[in-house]
Amino acid sequence: MDTNKKYANWALIAIAMLLFGTAIATVQYKVPVVMGDIMTNMKMDMDAGSASWLMSIFTFVGIILALPTGALAKKFGPKTMLLAAAVVVAIGSLIGAFAGNGTILVVSRAIEGVAFIFVTICGPLAVQKYVAPDKIGSATGIWALWVCLGSVLGGVLTPTLYAATGFVGVWIIYAAAAVVFAI
């Protein structure tokens, strides 16, 4: 058995994971700062109660899919699951970008939430698998910033992007960022 496993550059792995995770978290946090506009755009179809599901569905999906995602990560590996997260978030965001009503938008957010739980579960597994044991703490410390940065970026960038590109633009730009950082 080879005990001299070669690991990837820990800082490169940590930064790549941070960028990808931040892009996924930004997808989650794009909604709160434009929720009023979303409710207006969905006209009579979305009130405050149904609009709250645009954020809550992420947590709900996580509750349901945490254990199955762990099993999938064991079967397919964290890298495959993280790449799957990029595909899933792109699909969810594209559906959301062209949602004709509040129900389809909530469903699209549930799909985006699948990507979020994939990253939540598989990010630490990827760090553990691809980073040398003596650098895991440092790499994990960098990686751990992903949700914080995503929430800040989502809150700060979304209003400007929304004003410049509209609803569809925000959804597509954030999905594209996640896909680019996954690659």
PDB file of C-alpha atoms in Angstrom, residues 77 80 102 161 179:
ATOM      1  CA  GLY A  77     -16.895  11.083  -4.073  1.00  0.00           C
ATOM      2  CA  THR A  80     -18.284  14.472  -8.455  1.00  0.00           C
ATOM      3  CA  GLY A 102     -44.462  32.058  -7.631  1.00  0.00           C
ATOM      4  CA  LEU A 161     -27.283  43.699 -10.333  1.00  0.00           C
ATOM      5  CA  VAL A 179     -20.463  27.068 -12.904  1.00  0.00           C
TER       6      VAL A 179
END
